XYZ file of C-alpha atoms in Angstrom:
427
model
C -25.989 -77.598 -15.619
C -24.548 -77.559 -19.140
C -20.955 -77.952 -19.415
C -19.223 -75.827 -22.135
C -15.057 -77.065 -21.977
C -12.907 -74.489 -23.673
C -12.160 -77.384 -26.159
C -14.547 -79.249 -27.927
C -13.693 -82.353 -30.359
C -16.124 -82.677 -32.686
C -17.503 -83.800 -36.278
C -19.410 -80.910 -38.189
C -23.127 -81.548 -39.036
C -24.564 -84.912 -38.243
C -21.343 -86.218 -36.163
C -20.598 -86.579 -32.743
C -19.541 -83.934 -30.444
C -16.693 -85.160 -27.305
C -18.908 -84.944 -24.038
C -17.030 -83.799 -20.713
C -17.990 -87.014 -19.124
C -18.136 -90.005 -21.608
C -18.816 -92.854 -19.333
C -21.178 -95.282 -19.321
C -23.202 -97.188 -16.357
C -24.777 -99.990 -15.540
C -28.339 -100.096 -14.368
C -30.872 -102.988 -13.572
C -33.860 -101.015 -14.717
C -36.051 -102.515 -17.345
C -34.039 -101.581 -20.855
C -37.876 -100.157 -22.138
C -38.208 -97.728 -18.837
C -34.121 -96.568 -18.714
C -34.749 -96.024 -22.011
C -37.663 -93.559 -21.859
C -35.951 -91.781 -19.215
C -32.751 -91.233 -21.288
C -35.279 -89.863 -24.183
C -37.256 -87.417 -21.679
C -33.402 -86.690 -19.752
C -32.385 -85.243 -23.423
C -35.274 -83.933 -24.150
C -34.956 -81.774 -21.055
C -31.344 -81.051 -21.470
C -30.736 -80.969 -25.046
C -32.175 -77.801 -25.821
C -30.340 -76.348 -22.677
C -27.000 -77.520 -24.511
C -27.274 -76.736 -27.945
C -26.918 -73.037 -27.786
C -22.897 -73.915 -27.028
C -22.296 -77.096 -27.197
C -23.392 -77.726 -30.537
C -21.592 -76.276 -33.884
C -24.932 -77.045 -35.942
C -26.915 -74.583 -34.377
C -26.425 -70.760 -34.289
C -29.240 -69.555 -31.116
C -31.943 -69.775 -31.775
C -32.075 -71.825 -34.814
C -29.390 -72.579 -37.493
C -31.604 -70.572 -40.104
C -30.241 -67.121 -41.286
C -33.105 -65.737 -42.806
C -34.050 -64.036 -45.840
C -37.170 -61.261 -46.458
C -39.566 -64.418 -46.888
C -38.821 -65.835 -44.195
C -36.745 -68.739 -45.392
C -33.209 -70.110 -44.760
C -30.532 -68.861 -46.960
C -27.742 -71.379 -45.155
C -29.800 -74.289 -46.780
C -31.882 -73.300 -49.809
C -29.783 -74.202 -53.333
C -30.237 -75.617 -56.634
C -30.386 -79.510 -55.325
C -32.625 -79.484 -52.788
C -31.884 -77.270 -49.773
C -27.893 -78.147 -50.666
C -25.856 -76.954 -47.941
C -22.877 -75.060 -50.032
C -20.922 -74.546 -46.850
C -20.667 -78.191 -45.386
C -18.634 -80.162 -46.577
C -14.669 -81.852 -47.006
C -11.520 -80.511 -49.367
C -10.826 -82.996 -51.717
C -7.329 -82.950 -53.993
C -7.582 -81.222 -57.267
C -4.105 -81.449 -59.087
C -5.116 -78.999 -61.097
C -4.238 -76.209 -58.763
C -5.154 -72.320 -58.463
C -7.403 -70.522 -61.238
C -3.920 -67.839 -61.135
C -0.620 -67.118 -59.877
C 1.368 -64.257 -58.711
C 2.822 -64.084 -62.386
C -0.650 -63.939 -63.625
C -2.287 -61.890 -61.118
C -0.459 -58.334 -60.081
C -2.905 -57.267 -58.220
C -2.401 -58.836 -54.814
C -0.047 -57.358 -52.613
C 3.145 -58.662 -50.910
C 1.147 -59.370 -47.360
C -0.308 -62.223 -48.829
C 1.710 -63.127 -51.611
C 3.022 -66.157 -50.039
C 4.966 -67.508 -53.198
C 6.814 -64.424 -53.995
C 8.477 -64.472 -50.480
C 9.445 -67.744 -51.003
C 6.937 -69.975 -50.055
C 8.413 -73.464 -50.348
C 5.467 -75.771 -50.734
C 2.456 -75.913 -53.503
C 0.253 -78.837 -52.373
C -2.007 -76.448 -49.858
C -2.643 -75.359 -54.083
C -4.395 -78.400 -54.876
C -7.422 -79.102 -52.227
C -10.542 -78.164 -53.345
C -14.123 -77.739 -51.640
C -16.815 -80.012 -52.093
C -19.669 -80.644 -50.394
C -21.773 -82.937 -48.938
C -24.743 -82.896 -50.554
C -23.786 -81.667 -54.323
C -21.083 -79.528 -56.243
C -19.828 -76.403 -56.162
C -19.507 -75.289 -59.565
C -15.665 -73.449 -60.665
C -15.422 -69.757 -60.740
C -16.019 -68.237 -63.876
C -14.893 -64.831 -64.442
C -17.043 -64.007 -67.452
C -20.499 -65.749 -65.513
C -19.650 -63.698 -62.728
C -19.414 -60.014 -64.509
C -22.450 -60.624 -66.671
C -24.489 -61.356 -63.338
C -22.819 -57.949 -61.600
C -23.442 -56.124 -64.780
C -24.517 -52.512 -63.435
C -23.801 -53.049 -60.045
C -21.307 -52.774 -57.229
C -20.672 -54.551 -53.997
C -18.564 -52.908 -51.032
C -16.352 -55.374 -48.818
C -16.568 -53.610 -45.269
C -14.347 -55.392 -42.310
C -10.976 -55.694 -41.776
C -8.409 -56.585 -44.007
C -9.413 -60.509 -43.980
C -12.243 -59.206 -45.958
C -9.950 -56.912 -47.968
C -8.211 -60.241 -48.759
C -11.370 -61.556 -50.126
C -11.613 -58.871 -51.830
C -8.327 -59.099 -53.571
C -9.194 -62.675 -54.529
C -12.000 -61.520 -56.686
C -9.594 -59.095 -58.362
C -7.692 -62.031 -59.420
C -10.207 -64.160 -60.182
C -11.470 -61.760 -62.371
C -8.434 -61.474 -63.841
C -8.749 -63.865 -66.058
C -11.314 -62.240 -68.071
C -10.563 -58.177 -67.421
C -8.424 -56.041 -65.651
C -9.792 -53.045 -63.448
C -9.045 -49.753 -63.130
C -8.233 -48.200 -59.989
C -10.483 -45.245 -58.952
C -10.330 -45.348 -55.397
C -8.102 -41.526 -55.423
C -11.327 -40.168 -56.897
C -13.121 -40.995 -53.701
C -10.420 -40.719 -50.965
C -6.929 -40.525 -50.361
C -6.976 -42.974 -47.995
C -5.557 -46.257 -48.552
C -7.794 -48.606 -46.684
C -10.678 -47.871 -48.939
C -10.326 -48.823 -52.123
C -12.211 -48.939 -55.336
C -11.907 -51.175 -58.823
C -14.257 -49.999 -61.990
C -14.642 -52.275 -64.541
C -16.047 -50.080 -67.104
C -17.029 -52.999 -69.842
C -19.329 -54.280 -67.103
C -20.419 -51.263 -65.725
C -19.229 -53.282 -62.642
C -17.945 -51.478 -59.245
C -16.027 -53.440 -56.101
C -14.271 -51.822 -53.316
C -13.248 -52.294 -49.412
C -14.459 -50.313 -47.136
C -11.874 -51.139 -44.118
C -13.618 -50.838 -40.442
C -12.067 -53.365 -38.600
C -14.977 -52.530 -35.407
C -17.517 -51.584 -37.654
C -18.401 -48.994 -35.023
C -16.649 -46.034 -34.164
C -13.375 -46.656 -32.529
C -10.362 -44.779 -31.112
C -6.441 -45.406 -29.508
C -6.553 -45.456 -25.780
C -3.218 -45.727 -25.349
C -0.816 -42.750 -24.485
C 1.932 -44.603 -26.446
C 0.072 -44.389 -29.474
C -1.464 -47.492 -31.810
C 0.534 -51.021 -31.919
C 0.047 -54.697 -32.358
C -1.575 -55.142 -28.969
C -2.338 -51.484 -28.005
C -5.592 -50.552 -25.726
C -9.020 -49.336 -28.385
C -11.946 -47.059 -27.617
C -14.704 -48.902 -28.879
C -18.270 -46.860 -28.747
C -20.574 -50.161 -29.101
C -24.097 -47.604 -30.255
C -22.077 -45.532 -33.049
C -21.698 -46.899 -36.306
C -18.422 -46.123 -38.021
C -19.375 -43.498 -40.511
C -16.555 -43.963 -42.878
C -18.573 -47.152 -44.420
C -21.712 -46.178 -43.205
C -22.102 -42.997 -45.016
C -20.976 -45.131 -48.508
C -22.607 -48.090 -48.277
C -25.757 -46.978 -49.529
C -24.608 -46.751 -53.251
C -23.736 -50.430 -53.016
C -26.102 -53.414 -54.244
C -24.525 -55.405 -52.189
C -22.553 -55.015 -48.673
C -20.483 -57.882 -47.584
C -20.182 -57.759 -43.731
C -17.446 -59.496 -41.364
C -15.071 -58.467 -38.509
C -12.573 -60.896 -35.813
C -9.224 -61.022 -35.386
C -9.555 -56.987 -33.839
C -11.823 -57.315 -31.072
C -8.647 -59.616 -29.064
C -7.046 -56.499 -28.608
C -7.447 -54.549 -25.123
C -10.513 -52.772 -25.785
C -12.867 -49.918 -23.758
C -16.608 -50.329 -24.038
C -18.514 -46.994 -24.527
C -21.980 -46.862 -24.985
C -24.250 -43.383 -24.680
C -20.873 -41.716 -24.225
C -19.919 -43.974 -20.942
C -17.344 -46.122 -19.735
C -19.415 -49.309 -19.444
C -17.087 -51.843 -19.038
C -13.882 -53.258 -20.567
C -11.727 -56.459 -22.016
C -8.102 -57.353 -21.253
C -7.680 -53.261 -20.160
C -6.611 -54.228 -16.582
C -7.829 -51.269 -14.756
C -8.976 -50.955 -11.587
C -13.155 -49.911 -11.062
C -13.834 -50.937 -14.607
C -16.032 -54.064 -15.602
C -14.341 -56.985 -16.764
C -16.204 -57.952 -20.083
C -15.949 -60.312 -22.671
C -14.757 -59.551 -26.000
C -18.309 -61.380 -27.304
C -19.854 -58.123 -25.638
C -18.415 -55.216 -27.362
C -18.338 -58.232 -30.642
C -22.329 -58.402 -30.151
C -23.285 -55.215 -30.083
C -20.378 -53.757 -33.290
C -22.524 -56.359 -35.395
C -26.153 -55.265 -33.962
C -25.083 -51.601 -34.046
C -24.021 -52.699 -37.997
C -26.538 -54.334 -38.957
C -29.280 -51.421 -37.873
C -27.357 -49.037 -39.274
C -28.711 -50.685 -42.442
C -32.257 -50.181 -41.725
C -33.185 -48.881 -44.608
C -30.474 -50.224 -47.137
C -32.326 -51.207 -50.112
C -29.500 -53.397 -51.339
C -28.572 -57.026 -50.039
C -26.596 -57.186 -46.396
C -24.400 -60.370 -46.634
C -22.923 -61.697 -43.672
C -19.065 -63.237 -44.034
C -19.000 -65.777 -40.910
C -16.036 -65.899 -38.824
C -12.475 -66.135 -40.425
C -10.347 -68.846 -37.796
C -6.775 -67.809 -36.870
C -4.490 -71.715 -36.688
C -1.495 -70.334 -34.631
C 0.424 -73.326 -33.094
C 3.601 -73.977 -30.946
C 2.778 -70.324 -29.138
C 0.415 -67.251 -28.942
C 0.594 -64.475 -32.473
C 3.347 -62.413 -30.325
C 5.424 -65.261 -28.801
C 6.658 -67.445 -31.596
C 3.386 -68.814 -32.589
C 3.094 -70.136 -36.196
C 1.298 -72.010 -38.752
C 3.891 -74.496 -40.471
C 1.795 -77.126 -42.085
C 1.338 -77.694 -45.654
C -2.354 -79.926 -45.135
C -5.613 -79.259 -44.462
C -6.905 -81.046 -41.697
C -9.372 -84.457 -41.053
C -12.848 -83.777 -39.421
C -11.748 -86.745 -37.507
C -11.341 -85.835 -33.915
C -10.726 -81.745 -34.701
C -10.451 -80.345 -31.670
C -11.782 -76.088 -32.261
C -10.947 -74.065 -29.295
C -14.870 -72.623 -28.096
C -13.924 -69.114 -29.121
C -13.944 -70.026 -32.344
C -17.853 -71.233 -31.863
C -18.824 -68.214 -29.869
C -17.740 -65.529 -32.160
C -19.527 -67.742 -35.142
C -22.338 -68.095 -32.747
C -22.337 -64.359 -32.027
C -22.342 -63.276 -35.667
C -25.544 -65.690 -36.909
C -27.661 -64.654 -33.736
C -27.003 -61.129 -34.524
C -27.961 -61.622 -38.505
C -30.905 -63.528 -37.749
C -32.733 -61.274 -35.551
C -31.271 -58.518 -37.640
C -33.429 -60.517 -40.832
C -36.334 -61.103 -38.831
C -36.736 -57.063 -38.022
C -35.581 -56.004 -41.429
C -37.892 -58.338 -43.869
C -40.956 -55.934 -42.034
C -39.500 -52.911 -43.945
C -38.514 -55.022 -46.837
C -35.027 -55.636 -46.238
C -32.500 -58.267 -47.829
C -30.232 -60.393 -46.585
C -27.576 -63.441 -47.027
C -25.022 -65.585 -46.096
C -20.862 -66.491 -46.396
C -20.858 -69.400 -43.778
C -16.915 -70.037 -44.350
C -15.989 -71.175 -41.040
C -16.329 -74.490 -41.261
C -14.305 -74.623 -44.434
C -11.317 -72.254 -43.004
C -11.031 -74.617 -39.781
C -9.706 -77.141 -41.729
C -7.383 -74.968 -43.575
C -4.035 -74.518 -41.880
C -1.993 -74.534 -44.373
C -3.704 -71.620 -46.229
C -2.394 -68.850 -44.047
C 1.122 -66.838 -45.295
C 2.947 -68.089 -41.886
C 6.605 -66.560 -42.312
C 5.944 -66.205 -46.754
C 4.259 -62.540 -46.522
C 5.612 -59.209 -46.026
C 3.350 -56.363 -44.030
C 3.707 -53.066 -44.686
C 5.593 -52.448 -41.647
C 8.256 -55.500 -43.553
C 8.030 -57.088 -40.072
C 8.368 -60.851 -40.354
C 9.543 -62.077 -36.653
C 5.542 -62.340 -36.637
C 3.930 -65.015 -38.456
C 0.683 -64.235 -39.887
C -1.600 -66.793 -39.435
C -4.989 -64.910 -39.479
C -5.063 -64.080 -43.135
C -4.481 -66.231 -46.227
C -2.477 -66.173 -49.357
C -3.040 -65.562 -52.657
C -3.833 -67.754 -54.605
C -4.927 -69.887 -52.134
C -7.917 -71.388 -50.044
C -9.524 -68.613 -49.589
C -11.203 -68.697 -53.283
C -13.006 -71.042 -51.972
C -15.194 -67.738 -50.564
C -15.945 -66.078 -54.053
C -17.471 -69.450 -55.487
C -19.298 -69.311 -52.590
C -20.158 -65.549 -53.807
C -20.606 -66.739 -57.589
C -23.143 -69.754 -56.630
C -25.121 -67.368 -54.380
C -25.213 -64.998 -57.127
C -26.546 -67.602 -59.566
C -29.817 -68.183 -57.221
C -28.258 -71.064 -55.022
C -29.010 -69.090 -51.892
C -31.584 -67.276 -52.248
C -30.349 -63.079 -51.907
C -27.204 -64.013 -51.381
């Protein structure tokens, strides 16, 4: 039986994983016999254990396949360089922009505006293990997307990436806000770069599927929600067919209390504390939501890109119990402890995308990947903490979910540019 402890100590990609029992025993069995036995045991057990204990291997393999059956995660310019595996290294030149040079960021991520005293978190850069990740070039990006469009579909962390992109491009040109031509919903924003005929949009849908409030007291930070897991959120699904690239992501909203519906029937819940309702994990809803989202794009002719789970870094308490994120430097990989739920969320996304890509190839569909999870696990210093204001101006709760602008989230768009240049096929 494979054990799955709630917290695992690991080094990423090719490094050690701390097992529940690290003891060794002596034996009188001949050495070569013992070695063969050990190999056979590992060959038997490893396939069973790798599903959840090895961060390298989303089920059933670490590959996310494109429409030709090739690995998107490993294909690159430099002999299958994996840009998503690496380390943060000092970068004294600092960020691409500041809140003085870009006025497109919202207060929630504008950490310097609200007095964050340290700036060291701005002086690190992602360095892949096997190659170089080029600096972001705004003009090059705009040329690559000339006449095209990109939609960020998901929650406010997806919007966070979109705002990072706007600020990165601001060194070349500012866009026109054309949102009101399409909707009055402030959660659906569109920006247009006339000189390049390029549109970037954020389509807010934190669950990807149809959702509604279930709490009689109304919506709040932790109120219960109804999720209709087999019904896509039409608010975004009806719009993305006109975009060339759709970047899908979701995560933190699935930790709140949820009621799960399928085929119009209540099938269970997560943290609902109601009698006669089957208890299900949030992974159940998370998996079904991504499955429904991908299936809704079965006839989409653009490129569907998964942006993987973005971890929070609350310490000293839960998010609503005084938790905060006060660190000013990245973590080291050595001995990093990662909560098992992070990998469960990550594995779930990767499994569903792989299944969708396999099925989509039959219809000529294209899939891509922005695998940001490993890089962001190492950046507890990149969150606003108390140096950012939500629309409700509630500064008593620390924000250890979103990312400061500028900050490590700018790396996501370096990944995106690398992929658009052909570094990773169809991404």
